[in-house]
Amino acid sequence: MAKKKADDRLTPNEQNLYAGMDIIKDHRLFGKLDINLSIANKGKYPKGKLNKGTAALACESGDILLNPDESRTPEQWAYIIAHCMLHLCFGHFENDNMPGYFEPQKDGTEKWAAHCDHDRWNTACDIYIAKFLADIKFPGAELPPQELTASDERKIYDLLCNNTEEERPFVFSTASHGHDMFWNGVENSWWRRNRSYAAEFAYALADSVRSVIDEAGGKTDNRKKTVQESAAEWFIAHYPLLGALASAFRITEVGYGSAAPMNTDISVAAINVTEREIYVNTAAGLDSEEWKFVLAHEYLHAGLMHHERCEGRDPYLWNVACDFVINGWLCEMQIGKMPVNGGLYDETLKGCSAEEIYDIIVADIRRSSKYQTFRGNSRCDILDKGYAESKYKPVTLDDFCRSALRSGLEYHTEKGRGYIPAGLIEEIRALSEPPIPWDVELAKWFEDHFEPVGKKRTYARPSRRQSSTPDIPRPSYVTEEIPEHSRTYGVIIDTSGSMSPEDIGLALGAVVSYSVEREVPLVRVVFCDATAYDAGWIRPDDLAGTVEVKGRGGTVIQPAVDLLERDKDFPKEGPILIITDGMIERDLTVHHEHAFMLPRGYSLPFRARGKVFYFSRR
């Protein structure tokens, strides 16, 4: 910026000019821009380039020329300087941004050639800048007429070209003649060729927005940010895919040198998704690029809901499988640098899902127990199970994580902000789809086994009351006669003490409703805990009120299965539905079509051949 003279040697107009420059210097957005402000007759520009009534010019070379003889208030000078700065920041002198056409080249390619009326283009840019300053509530800014506003400068230029009426006066320009953009040859300015005002403005805008958010959130301390906090803010400002997640999670330092020394079991970092908190060990010795990698790793754990998708698997092995997938993606995306400690990466596993990797590593349990996550050797860096109720209402935790990644992906791809692996894109889009509720899946299972009872036309002999006209056929609909044994199934209910009455009632309620809907006349019921209890054939309506929790300890399901399969009264093709919490024997053989119903969060001790439905009260 221009240097100030001694105050006693300044004219009143110059004093107001310097006061306006001070306002810009202290502004939250424009104060962060390094743009040269030149005062006429005080530098390389003579005053002759400024007409009377012209307060300032934005030059193609990258300078802003100010007229010290103009009488303006400090607030008006601040608006004028901000206006001219935006001409440079929005790239109004760039040929690629100006109206024009594609010009064929000798090598067969096409190059954009600017072709427009510079005066009208100047007016369009002035209108666009005036609307921007009015939108950010800059003091003194006036909103242009609605008929002259559009989403970009080219559209405003087209509106001005199509406007047959007499052009409006240049009320949004800083020059009396309406042209405050001065083309003085961009090729002759090394400084202009080697500056990216658009990039500087983007950084300044992101930094100002972040400071506003900090103030709104009560973060008014002026302490120096830690390397971990700076890494988290980098995602908010420069990486849209993970920016929303980064803004939602709090960074908490752990270790001997922090305020929470009791959490010293964290080697590098860990995440608690339910509490929206990431724990980092300040003594890990990582640089800023390595912390970017670590934080992106934890953000993806939350966004891809790995805490929720464990589904009864071994938490540590599931954590390891997810780490292999995430670290592979981050290496492809070139986000930061992978640390040596805790960075699980295997090129041979590229393209595999977390579920596939889990099946691979669970086969070699001895080697798998020695993997090191970012929390440490044989420890999970996902600290919670993810089933606690979220305290952030009305949006649930899972909905927030899905929405944050989905919106981040859309913005990231629209703006071309960097490479994202195809596997990560597919997983984000898959998680964006609403999951099928367990009761809908159960209904589909009933539909597959019990087709709706249809009606058919019949021309059977009419009733005796129509005997007066026996020759007139009277077609009607009758229900098809289907043997009762073909529309039945068996229910094995685990009534041991580990099954709560609420879980049994919820599962049976769904079973009863779908049985009635599918017109199942009778259900064969077997209760079991340590032994099997045959309850015989029961109508679906009576099923919900006949269950008693026995509470005899462990449960053995095989006797109940054998009882049904060996019973001559039970259909050979009859399906079997087993309601249990998974605390059963490790070896279960079922020859009939079957399915399991388990409370969410529980798992079977073996790989099920039939369907598995996880029911929950939420």
Coordinates of C-alpha atoms in Angstrom, one line a residue:
M1 CA 0.0 0.0 0.0
A2 CA 1.0 3.6 -0.4
K3 CA 3.0 5.2 2.4
K4 CA 1.5 8.0 4.5
K5 CA 3.1 11.4 4.8
A6 CA 3.1 13.4 8.0
D7 CA -0.4 14.3 8.9
D8 CA 0.3 18.0 9.0
R9 CA 1.3 17.9 5.3
L10 CA -1.8 16.1 4.2
T11 CA -4.8 17.9 2.6
P12 CA -8.3 17.1 4.0
N13 CA -8.9 15.0 0.9
E14 CA -5.7 13.0 1.4
Q15 CA -6.5 12.5 5.0
N16 CA -9.8 11.0 4.1
L17 CA -8.1 8.8 1.5
Y18 CA -5.6 7.4 4.0
A19 CA -8.4 6.9 6.5
G20 CA -10.3 4.8 3.9
M21 CA -7.1 2.8 3.2
D22 CA -6.9 2.1 6.9
I23 CA -10.5 0.8 6.9
I24 CA -9.5 -1.6 4.1
K25 CA -6.4 -2.6 6.0
D26 CA -8.5 -3.5 9.0
H27 CA -11.2 -5.2 7.1
R28 CA -11.7 -8.9 7.8
L29 CA -11.6 -9.9 4.0
F30 CA -9.9 -7.1 2.0
G31 CA -7.2 -6.5 4.6
K32 CA -5.8 -9.9 3.8
L33 CA -5.2 -9.0 0.1
D34 CA -1.8 -7.8 -1.0
I35 CA -2.7 -5.4 -3.8
N36 CA -0.6 -2.4 -4.7
L37 CA -2.4 1.0 -4.1
S38 CA -0.8 3.8 -6.0
I39 CA -1.7 7.5 -5.4
A40 CA -1.5 9.6 -8.6
N41 CA 1.6 11.9 -8.8
K42 CA 3.2 9.9 -5.9
G43 CA 4.5 7.0 -8.0
K44 CA 4.8 5.8 -11.6
Y45 CA 1.3 7.0 -12.7
P46 CA 0.8 10.7 -13.5
K47 CA -2.5 12.4 -12.5
G48 CA -3.4 12.8 -16.2
K49 CA -4.8 9.3 -16.4
L50 CA -7.5 10.3 -13.9
N51 CA -10.2 12.6 -15.1
K52 CA -12.0 15.0 -12.7
G53 CA -14.6 13.0 -10.8
T54 CA -12.7 9.7 -11.3
A55 CA -11.8 8.5 -7.8
A56 CA -9.9 5.3 -8.8
L57 CA -8.9 3.0 -11.6
A58 CA -8.1 -0.7 -11.6
C59 CA -5.2 -1.3 -13.9
E60 CA -4.5 -4.4 -15.9
S61 CA -0.9 -4.4 -14.6
G62 CA -2.2 -5.2 -11.1
D63 CA -2.2 -1.7 -9.6
I64 CA -5.0 0.4 -8.3
L65 CA -4.6 4.1 -9.1
L66 CA -6.2 6.6 -6.6
N67 CA -6.9 10.2 -7.1
P68 CA -6.0 12.3 -4.0
D69 CA -7.8 15.4 -5.3
E70 CA -11.3 13.8 -5.1
S71 CA -13.4 14.6 -2.1
R72 CA -14.8 11.5 -0.5
T73 CA -15.5 10.4 3.0
P74 CA -13.3 7.6 4.5
E75 CA -16.2 5.1 4.1
Q76 CA -16.6 6.0 0.5
W77 CA -12.9 5.6 -0.2
A78 CA -13.0 2.2 1.4
Y79 CA -15.9 1.2 -0.9
I80 CA -14.0 2.5 -3.9
I81 CA -10.8 0.6 -3.1
A82 CA -12.7 -2.6 -2.4
H83 CA -14.5 -2.2 -5.7
C84 CA -11.3 -1.9 -7.7
M85 CA -9.7 -4.8 -5.8
L86 CA -12.5 -7.1 -6.9
H87 CA -11.8 -6.2 -10.6
L88 CA -8.5 -8.0 -10.1
C89 CA -9.7 -10.7 -7.8
F90 CA -12.6 -11.7 -10.1
G91 CA -10.2 -11.8 -13.1
H92 CA -12.0 -9.2 -15.1
F93 CA -8.9 -8.5 -17.2
E94 CA -8.4 -12.2 -18.0
N95 CA -9.2 -13.2 -21.6
D96 CA -10.7 -16.5 -20.5
N97 CA -13.3 -14.8 -18.4
M98 CA -14.4 -12.2 -21.1
P99 CA -17.0 -12.8 -23.8
G100 CA -15.7 -14.2 -27.0
Y101 CA -15.5 -17.3 -29.1
F102 CA -13.3 -20.4 -29.7
E103 CA -10.7 -19.7 -32.5
P104 CA -9.4 -22.7 -34.5
Q105 CA -5.6 -23.2 -34.3
K106 CA -3.2 -24.7 -36.8
D107 CA -2.8 -27.9 -34.8
G108 CA -6.5 -28.5 -34.9
T109 CA -7.2 -27.4 -31.4
E110 CA -9.4 -24.4 -30.3
K111 CA -8.4 -21.5 -28.2
W112 CA -10.7 -19.0 -26.5
A113 CA -10.4 -15.5 -28.0
A114 CA -11.8 -12.5 -26.1
H115 CA -14.1 -10.4 -28.3
C116 CA -16.3 -7.8 -26.6
D117 CA -17.0 -4.1 -26.1
H118 CA -14.6 -3.1 -23.3
D119 CA -16.8 -0.3 -22.1
R120 CA -19.9 -2.5 -21.9
W121 CA -17.8 -5.3 -20.3
N122 CA -16.6 -2.8 -17.7
T123 CA -20.2 -1.9 -16.9
A124 CA -21.2 -5.5 -16.5
C125 CA -18.3 -6.1 -14.1
D126 CA -19.2 -3.0 -12.1
I127 CA -22.8 -4.3 -11.7
Y128 CA -21.6 -7.7 -10.6
I129 CA -19.2 -6.2 -8.1
A130 CA -21.9 -3.9 -6.7
K131 CA -24.1 -6.9 -6.1
F132 CA -21.3 -8.8 -4.4
L133 CA -20.5 -6.0 -2.0
A134 CA -24.2 -5.5 -1.3
D135 CA -24.5 -9.2 -0.5
I136 CA -21.7 -9.2 2.0
K137 CA -23.2 -6.0 3.6
F138 CA -20.2 -3.8 2.8
P139 CA -20.9 -0.3 4.1
G140 CA -22.2 2.0 1.4
A141 CA -23.0 -0.7 -1.1
E142 CA -26.2 -0.4 -3.1
L143 CA -28.0 -3.4 -4.7
P144 CA -28.3 -3.1 -8.5
P145 CA -31.7 -3.3 -10.2
Q146 CA -33.1 -6.9 -10.4
E147 CA -33.3 -6.8 -14.2
L148 CA -29.6 -6.1 -14.5
T149 CA -28.4 -8.8 -12.1
A150 CA -27.3 -12.4 -13.1
S151 CA -25.1 -15.2 -11.8
D152 CA -22.0 -14.1 -13.6
E153 CA -20.5 -11.2 -15.6
R154 CA -21.0 -12.7 -19.1
K155 CA -24.7 -13.0 -18.5
I156 CA -24.9 -9.4 -17.3
Y157 CA -23.0 -8.4 -20.5
D158 CA -25.6 -10.3 -22.6
L159 CA -28.4 -8.4 -20.8
L160 CA -26.7 -5.1 -21.5
C161 CA -26.2 -6.1 -25.2
N162 CA -29.9 -7.1 -25.5
N163 CA -31.1 -3.9 -23.8
T164 CA -32.4 -1.6 -26.5
E165 CA -33.2 1.2 -24.1
E166 CA -30.8 4.0 -23.4
E167 CA -28.1 2.7 -21.1
R168 CA -28.3 3.7 -17.5
P169 CA -25.7 6.1 -16.1
F170 CA -22.6 4.5 -14.6
V171 CA -23.8 4.7 -11.0
F172 CA -21.8 1.6 -10.0
S173 CA -18.4 2.8 -11.4
T174 CA -15.6 4.6 -9.5
A175 CA -15.0 6.8 -12.6
S176 CA -17.0 9.7 -13.8
H177 CA -16.9 8.5 -17.4
G178 CA -18.0 5.0 -16.3
H179 CA -14.8 3.2 -17.2
D180 CA -12.8 2.3 -14.1
M181 CA -10.9 -0.6 -15.7
F182 CA -7.7 0.6 -17.4
W183 CA -6.0 -1.8 -20.0
N184 CA -2.3 -0.9 -19.9
G185 CA -0.8 -4.1 -21.3
V186 CA -0.6 -7.2 -19.2
E187 CA 2.4 -8.5 -21.1
N188 CA 4.5 -5.6 -19.9
S189 CA 4.0 -6.4 -16.2
W190 CA 6.1 -9.2 -14.7
W191 CA 4.3 -8.7 -11.4
R192 CA 0.8 -9.2 -13.0
R193 CA 1.9 -12.3 -14.9
N194 CA 3.2 -14.0 -11.8
R195 CA 0.2 -13.2 -9.5
S196 CA -3.0 -15.1 -9.0
Y197 CA -5.4 -12.6 -7.4
A198 CA -8.3 -15.1 -7.6
A199 CA -6.4 -17.7 -5.5
E200 CA -5.4 -15.0 -3.0
F201 CA -9.0 -13.9 -2.7
A202 CA -10.2 -17.4 -2.3
Y203 CA -7.8 -17.9 0.6
A204 CA -8.8 -14.6 2.2
L205 CA -12.5 -15.4 1.8
A206 CA -12.1 -18.8 3.4
D207 CA -10.0 -17.3 6.3
S208 CA -12.6 -14.6 6.9
V209 CA -15.4 -17.1 7.0
R210 CA -13.5 -19.3 9.4
S211 CA -12.9 -16.3 11.7
V212 CA -16.6 -15.5 11.7
I213 CA -17.5 -19.1 12.6
D214 CA -14.9 -19.0 15.4
E215 CA -16.4 -15.9 16.8
A216 CA -19.9 -17.3 16.6
G217 CA -18.8 -20.4 18.3
G218 CA -17.2 -18.4 21.1
K219 CA -13.6 -19.1 20.1
T220 CA -12.1 -15.7 20.9
D221 CA -8.7 -16.7 22.3
N222 CA -5.7 -15.4 20.5
R223 CA -3.4 -18.3 21.3
K224 CA -1.3 -19.9 18.6
K225 CA -3.0 -22.8 16.9
T226 CA -1.5 -26.2 17.3
V227 CA -0.3 -28.1 14.2
Q228 CA -3.3 -30.5 14.6
E229 CA -5.8 -27.5 14.7
S230 CA -4.1 -26.0 11.6
A231 CA -4.4 -29.3 9.8
A232 CA -8.1 -29.5 10.6
E233 CA -8.7 -25.9 9.4
W234 CA -7.0 -26.8 6.2
F235 CA -9.8 -29.2 5.4
I236 CA -12.4 -26.6 6.2
A237 CA -10.8 -24.0 3.9
H238 CA -9.4 -26.1 1.1
Y239 CA -10.9 -29.6 0.9
P240 CA -14.7 -29.6 0.5
L241 CA -15.1 -33.4 0.6
L242 CA -14.1 -33.5 4.3
G243 CA -14.7 -29.9 5.2
A244 CA -18.1 -30.4 6.8
L245 CA -16.9 -33.3 8.9
A246 CA -13.8 -31.4 9.9
S247 CA -15.9 -28.5 11.2
A248 CA -18.1 -30.9 13.3
F249 CA -15.3 -32.7 15.2
R250 CA -13.4 -31.3 18.1
I251 CA -9.7 -31.9 18.4
T252 CA -8.6 -32.9 22.0
E253 CA -5.0 -33.3 22.9
V254 CA -4.0 -36.3 25.0
G255 CA -0.7 -37.5 26.4
Y256 CA 1.6 -36.5 29.2
G257 CA 2.1 -32.9 28.1
S258 CA -1.6 -32.2 27.6
A259 CA -4.6 -31.4 29.8
A260 CA -5.8 -35.0 29.7
P261 CA -2.8 -37.2 30.7
M262 CA -5.0 -40.1 31.6
N263 CA -5.6 -41.0 27.9
T264 CA -2.0 -42.0 27.3
D265 CA -3.0 -45.3 25.6
I266 CA -3.4 -43.4 22.3
S267 CA -0.3 -43.6 20.2
V268 CA -1.2 -41.1 17.5
A269 CA -4.9 -40.5 17.2
A270 CA -8.4 -42.0 17.8
I271 CA -12.0 -41.0 17.2
N272 CA -15.2 -41.1 19.2
V273 CA -17.9 -40.6 16.6
T274 CA -20.8 -40.4 19.1
E275 CA -19.1 -37.6 21.0
R276 CA -17.8 -36.0 17.8
E277 CA -14.3 -35.8 19.2
I278 CA -10.9 -36.7 17.8
Y279 CA -8.1 -37.4 20.3
V280 CA -4.5 -36.7 19.2
N281 CA -1.3 -37.4 20.9
T282 CA 0.8 -34.2 20.8
A283 CA 4.0 -36.3 21.5
A284 CA 3.6 -38.4 18.4
G285 CA 6.2 -36.3 16.6
L286 CA 4.3 -35.9 13.3
D287 CA 4.6 -32.9 11.0
S288 CA 1.7 -31.0 9.4
E289 CA 1.4 -33.2 6.3
E290 CA 1.3 -36.3 8.4
W291 CA -1.4 -34.8 10.7
K292 CA -3.5 -34.0 7.6
F293 CA -3.3 -37.7 6.6
V294 CA -4.2 -38.8 10.2
L295 CA -7.1 -36.4 10.5
A296 CA -8.5 -37.4 7.0
H297 CA -8.2 -41.0 8.1
E298 CA -10.3 -40.4 11.2
Y299 CA -12.8 -38.2 9.3
L300 CA -13.4 -41.0 6.8
H301 CA -14.0 -43.5 9.7
A302 CA -16.9 -41.3 10.8
G303 CA -18.2 -40.3 7.4
L304 CA -18.3 -43.9 6.1
M305 CA -20.0 -45.0 9.4
H306 CA -17.4 -47.7 10.2
H307 CA -18.6 -47.6 13.8
E308 CA -22.1 -48.6 12.7
R309 CA -21.1 -51.1 10.1
C310 CA -19.2 -53.4 12.4
E311 CA -22.4 -55.5 12.8
G312 CA -21.1 -58.0 15.4
R313 CA -17.7 -58.5 13.8
D314 CA -14.6 -58.4 15.9
P315 CA -14.1 -54.6 16.5
Y316 CA -10.3 -54.7 16.2
L317 CA -10.2 -56.8 13.0
W318 CA -12.9 -54.7 11.5
N319 CA -11.0 -51.5 12.4
V320 CA -7.9 -53.0 10.7
A321 CA -9.8 -53.8 7.5
C322 CA -11.2 -50.3 7.4
D323 CA -7.7 -48.8 7.9
F324 CA -6.4 -50.7 4.9
V325 CA -9.2 -49.3 2.7
I326 CA -9.0 -45.7 4.0
N327 CA -5.2 -45.5 3.8
G328 CA -5.2 -46.8 0.2
W329 CA -7.7 -44.1 -0.8
L330 CA -5.7 -41.4 0.9
C331 CA -2.5 -42.4 -0.8
E332 CA -4.3 -42.2 -4.2
M333 CA -5.8 -38.8 -3.3
Q334 CA -2.3 -37.6 -2.1
I335 CA -3.7 -36.0 1.0
G336 CA -0.7 -35.3 3.3
K337 CA 1.9 -38.0 4.1
M338 CA 1.2 -41.4 5.7
P339 CA 3.0 -41.8 9.0
V340 CA 5.2 -44.8 9.6
N341 CA 3.5 -45.7 12.9
G342 CA -0.1 -47.0 12.4
G343 CA -0.2 -46.6 8.6
L344 CA -1.6 -49.9 7.4
Y345 CA -1.2 -50.1 3.7
D346 CA -1.1 -53.1 1.3
E347 CA -1.0 -52.6 -2.5
T348 CA -2.4 -56.1 -3.1
L349 CA -5.7 -55.1 -1.3
K350 CA -6.4 -52.2 -3.6
G351 CA -10.0 -52.3 -4.8
C352 CA -11.2 -54.5 -2.0
S353 CA -14.0 -53.4 0.3
A354 CA -13.6 -53.4 4.1
E355 CA -15.9 -56.5 4.3
E356 CA -13.7 -58.4 1.8
I357 CA -10.5 -57.5 3.6
Y358 CA -12.1 -58.5 7.0
D359 CA -12.8 -62.0 5.6
I360 CA -9.1 -62.2 4.4
I361 CA -7.5 -61.1 7.7
V362 CA -9.8 -63.1 9.9
A363 CA -8.4 -66.3 8.3
D364 CA -5.0 -65.5 9.7
I365 CA -5.8 -64.5 13.2
R366 CA -2.3 -64.9 14.6
R367 CA -0.9 -62.4 12.1
S368 CA -3.9 -60.1 12.4
S369 CA -3.5 -59.6 16.1
K370 CA -0.2 -57.8 15.5
Y371 CA -1.4 -55.0 13.3
Q372 CA -0.9 -51.5 14.6
T373 CA -3.6 -48.8 14.1
F374 CA -3.2 -45.1 14.8
R375 CA -4.2 -45.8 18.4
G376 CA -1.5 -48.4 18.9
N377 CA -0.7 -52.1 18.6
S378 CA -3.8 -54.3 18.7
R379 CA -6.0 -51.4 19.6
C380 CA -9.0 -49.8 17.9
D381 CA -8.8 -46.1 16.9
I382 CA -12.6 -46.2 16.7
L383 CA -13.5 -45.8 20.4
D384 CA -17.3 -46.1 20.3
K385 CA -19.8 -48.6 19.1
G386 CA -21.9 -45.9 17.6
Y387 CA -25.3 -46.9 19.1
A388 CA -25.7 -44.1 21.6
E389 CA -28.4 -41.6 21.0
S390 CA -27.0 -38.4 19.4
K391 CA -27.4 -35.3 21.5
Y392 CA -27.5 -33.1 18.3
K393 CA -31.1 -32.8 17.4
P394 CA -33.1 -33.0 15.2
V395 CA -30.4 -34.5 12.8
T396 CA -29.2 -37.9 14.0
L397 CA -25.5 -38.8 14.0
D398 CA -25.7 -41.2 11.1
D399 CA -27.7 -38.8 9.0
F400 CA -25.2 -36.0 9.6
C401 CA -22.2 -38.1 8.6
R402 CA -24.0 -39.3 5.4
S403 CA -25.1 -35.7 4.5
A404 CA -21.7 -34.2 5.2
L405 CA -19.8 -36.6 2.9
R406 CA -22.5 -36.5 0.2
S407 CA -22.6 -32.7 0.0
G408 CA -18.8 -32.5 0.2
L409 CA -18.5 -35.0 -2.7
E410 CA -20.9 -32.9 -4.8
Y411 CA -19.1 -29.7 -4.2
H412 CA -15.7 -31.3 -4.6
T413 CA -16.6 -32.8 -8.0
E414 CA -18.4 -29.7 -9.3
K415 CA -15.5 -27.4 -8.5
G416 CA -12.8 -29.9 -9.7
R417 CA -11.0 -29.7 -6.4
G418 CA -8.9 -32.8 -6.8
Y419 CA -8.8 -36.6 -7.6
I420 CA -11.1 -39.0 -5.6
P421 CA -10.7 -42.8 -6.0
A422 CA -13.7 -44.5 -7.7
G423 CA -14.1 -46.9 -4.8
L424 CA -14.5 -44.0 -2.3
I425 CA -17.1 -42.3 -4.6
E426 CA -19.1 -45.6 -4.9
E427 CA -19.1 -46.1 -1.1
I428 CA -20.1 -42.5 -0.4
R429 CA -23.0 -42.8 -2.9
A430 CA -24.0 -46.2 -1.5
L431 CA -24.2 -44.8 2.0
S432 CA -26.2 -41.8 0.7
E433 CA -29.0 -44.1 -0.3
P434 CA -31.4 -44.6 2.6
P435 CA -30.9 -48.1 4.2
I436 CA -33.7 -50.6 3.8
P437 CA -35.4 -51.0 7.2
W438 CA -35.2 -54.5 8.7
D439 CA -39.0 -54.9 8.8
V440 CA -39.1 -54.2 5.0
E441 CA -36.5 -56.9 4.5
L442 CA -38.5 -59.3 6.7
A443 CA -41.7 -58.5 4.7
K444 CA -39.8 -59.4 1.5
W445 CA -38.8 -62.7 3.0
F446 CA -42.4 -63.5 3.8
E447 CA -43.4 -62.5 0.2
D448 CA -40.8 -64.8 -1.3
H449 CA -42.2 -67.8 0.7
F450 CA -45.9 -67.0 0.7
E451 CA -47.4 -65.6 -2.4
P452 CA -50.7 -63.7 -2.0
V453 CA -53.8 -65.8 -2.1
G454 CA -55.4 -65.1 -5.4
K455 CA -58.9 -65.2 -6.7
K456 CA -60.1 -66.9 -9.9
R457 CA -63.1 -66.7 -12.1
T458 CA -65.7 -69.5 -11.9
Y459 CA -68.7 -70.5 -13.9
A460 CA -70.0 -73.0 -11.3
R461 CA -73.6 -73.8 -11.0
P462 CA -75.5 -70.8 -9.5
S463 CA -77.2 -71.0 -6.2
R464 CA -80.7 -72.3 -5.8
R465 CA -82.1 -68.8 -5.6
Q466 CA -81.2 -68.3 -9.2
S467 CA -82.9 -71.4 -10.5
S468 CA -85.5 -69.4 -12.3
T469 CA -82.9 -68.6 -15.0
P470 CA -80.6 -71.6 -15.1
D471 CA -79.4 -71.0 -18.6
I472 CA -77.8 -67.6 -17.9
P473 CA -74.2 -68.1 -16.8
R474 CA -73.2 -65.9 -13.8
P475 CA -69.4 -65.7 -13.5
S476 CA -68.0 -64.8 -10.1
Y477 CA -64.6 -64.8 -8.2
V478 CA -63.7 -67.4 -5.6
T479 CA -60.6 -67.8 -3.4
E480 CA -58.2 -70.5 -4.6
E481 CA -58.2 -73.6 -2.4
I482 CA -54.7 -74.1 -1.0
P483 CA -53.8 -76.7 1.5
E484 CA -53.1 -75.2 4.9
H485 CA -49.8 -77.1 5.3
S486 CA -48.4 -75.3 2.3
R487 CA -48.8 -71.9 3.9
T488 CA -47.1 -72.4 7.2
Y489 CA -43.7 -72.1 8.8
G490 CA -41.9 -72.8 12.0
V491 CA -40.7 -70.3 14.6
I492 CA -38.0 -71.1 17.0
I493 CA -37.9 -68.6 19.9
D494 CA -34.8 -68.3 22.1
T495 CA -36.4 -67.7 25.6
S496 CA -33.2 -67.8 27.6
G497 CA -32.4 -65.2 30.2
S498 CA -30.1 -63.2 27.8
M499 CA -33.2 -62.4 25.6
S500 CA -35.1 -59.4 26.9
P501 CA -38.9 -59.5 26.8
E502 CA -38.8 -56.2 24.8
D503 CA -36.6 -57.8 22.0
I504 CA -38.8 -60.9 21.9
G505 CA -42.0 -58.8 21.7
L506 CA -40.6 -56.6 19.0
A507 CA -39.6 -59.5 16.8
L508 CA -42.8 -61.4 17.4
G509 CA -44.9 -58.3 16.7
A510 CA -43.4 -58.1 13.2
V511 CA -43.8 -61.8 12.6
V512 CA -47.5 -61.8 13.6
S513 CA -48.3 -58.8 11.5
Y514 CA -46.8 -60.2 8.3
S515 CA -48.2 -63.7 9.0
V516 CA -51.7 -62.2 9.2
E517 CA -51.1 -60.1 6.1
R518 CA -50.0 -63.2 4.1
E519 CA -53.0 -65.2 5.4
V520 CA -50.9 -67.8 7.2
P521 CA -53.4 -69.8 9.1
L522 CA -51.1 -71.6 11.6
V523 CA -47.5 -71.3 12.8
R524 CA -45.5 -74.1 14.4
V525 CA -43.8 -72.7 17.5
V526 CA -40.9 -74.2 19.5
F527 CA -39.5 -72.4 22.5
C528 CA -36.0 -73.3 23.6
D529 CA -33.3 -72.4 26.1
A530 CA -31.3 -75.3 27.4
T531 CA -33.9 -77.7 25.9
A532 CA -36.7 -77.5 23.4
Y533 CA -40.4 -77.0 24.2
D534 CA -42.9 -77.8 21.5
A535 CA -45.8 -75.4 21.7
G536 CA -47.6 -77.0 18.7
W537 CA -49.6 -75.2 16.1
I538 CA -50.6 -71.6 17.1
R539 CA -52.7 -69.1 15.2
P540 CA -50.6 -65.9 14.4
D541 CA -53.0 -63.7 16.4
D542 CA -52.4 -65.8 19.6
L543 CA -48.6 -66.0 19.1
A544 CA -47.6 -62.7 20.8
G545 CA -49.2 -63.5 24.1
T546 CA -47.8 -67.0 24.7
V547 CA -44.1 -66.4 25.2
E548 CA -42.5 -66.7 28.6
V549 CA -38.8 -66.0 29.2
K550 CA -37.5 -69.2 30.9
G551 CA -34.1 -67.8 32.0
R552 CA -32.2 -71.1 32.3
G553 CA -28.8 -69.8 31.1
G554 CA -27.3 -70.9 27.8
T555 CA -29.3 -71.7 24.7
V556 CA -29.0 -74.7 22.4
I557 CA -31.0 -74.4 19.1
Q558 CA -30.2 -77.7 17.4
P559 CA -32.8 -79.8 19.4
A560 CA -35.5 -77.3 18.3
V561 CA -34.4 -77.5 14.7
D562 CA -34.3 -81.3 14.8
L563 CA -37.8 -81.4 16.4
L564 CA -39.3 -79.5 13.5
E565 CA -37.4 -81.3 10.7
R566 CA -38.2 -84.7 12.0
D567 CA -41.9 -84.0 12.7
K568 CA -44.1 -85.6 10.1
D569 CA -46.7 -82.9 10.5
F570 CA -44.3 -80.1 9.6
P571 CA -44.1 -79.6 5.8
K572 CA -40.9 -80.7 4.1
E573 CA -40.5 -77.4 2.3
G574 CA -41.6 -75.3 5.3
P575 CA -39.3 -72.4 6.2
I576 CA -38.0 -71.9 9.7
L577 CA -37.5 -68.5 11.4
I578 CA -35.1 -68.5 14.4
I579 CA -35.4 -65.6 16.9
T580 CA -32.2 -65.4 19.0
D581 CA -29.5 -63.1 20.4
G582 CA -26.7 -65.2 18.9
M583 CA -25.6 -66.7 22.2
I584 CA -26.0 -70.2 20.9
E585 CA -23.8 -73.1 19.9
R586 CA -21.1 -72.7 17.3
D587 CA -22.3 -75.5 15.1
L588 CA -25.9 -75.4 13.9
T589 CA -27.2 -77.5 11.0
V590 CA -30.5 -76.5 9.4
H591 CA -31.7 -78.3 6.2
H592 CA -34.9 -76.3 5.6
E593 CA -35.0 -72.8 4.2
H594 CA -34.4 -70.6 7.2
A595 CA -33.6 -67.1 8.5
F596 CA -32.4 -65.5 11.7
M597 CA -33.7 -62.5 13.6
L598 CA -31.2 -60.9 16.0
P599 CA -31.2 -57.6 18.0
R600 CA -29.0 -55.0 16.3
G601 CA -25.5 -55.2 17.7
Y602 CA -25.5 -58.9 18.2
S603 CA -24.0 -61.6 15.9
L604 CA -24.0 -65.3 15.2
P605 CA -21.0 -67.4 16.2
F606 CA -20.9 -68.9 12.7
R607 CA -21.4 -67.9 9.1
A608 CA -25.2 -68.1 8.4
R609 CA -26.4 -69.8 5.2
G610 CA -29.9 -68.2 5.5
K611 CA -31.0 -64.6 5.7
V612 CA -30.1 -62.6 8.9
F613 CA -32.4 -59.7 10.0
Y614 CA -31.1 -57.3 12.6
F615 CA -34.1 -55.6 14.3
S616 CA -34.0 -52.5 16.6
R617 CA -36.4 -50.2 18.4
R618 CA -35.1 -47.0 16.7

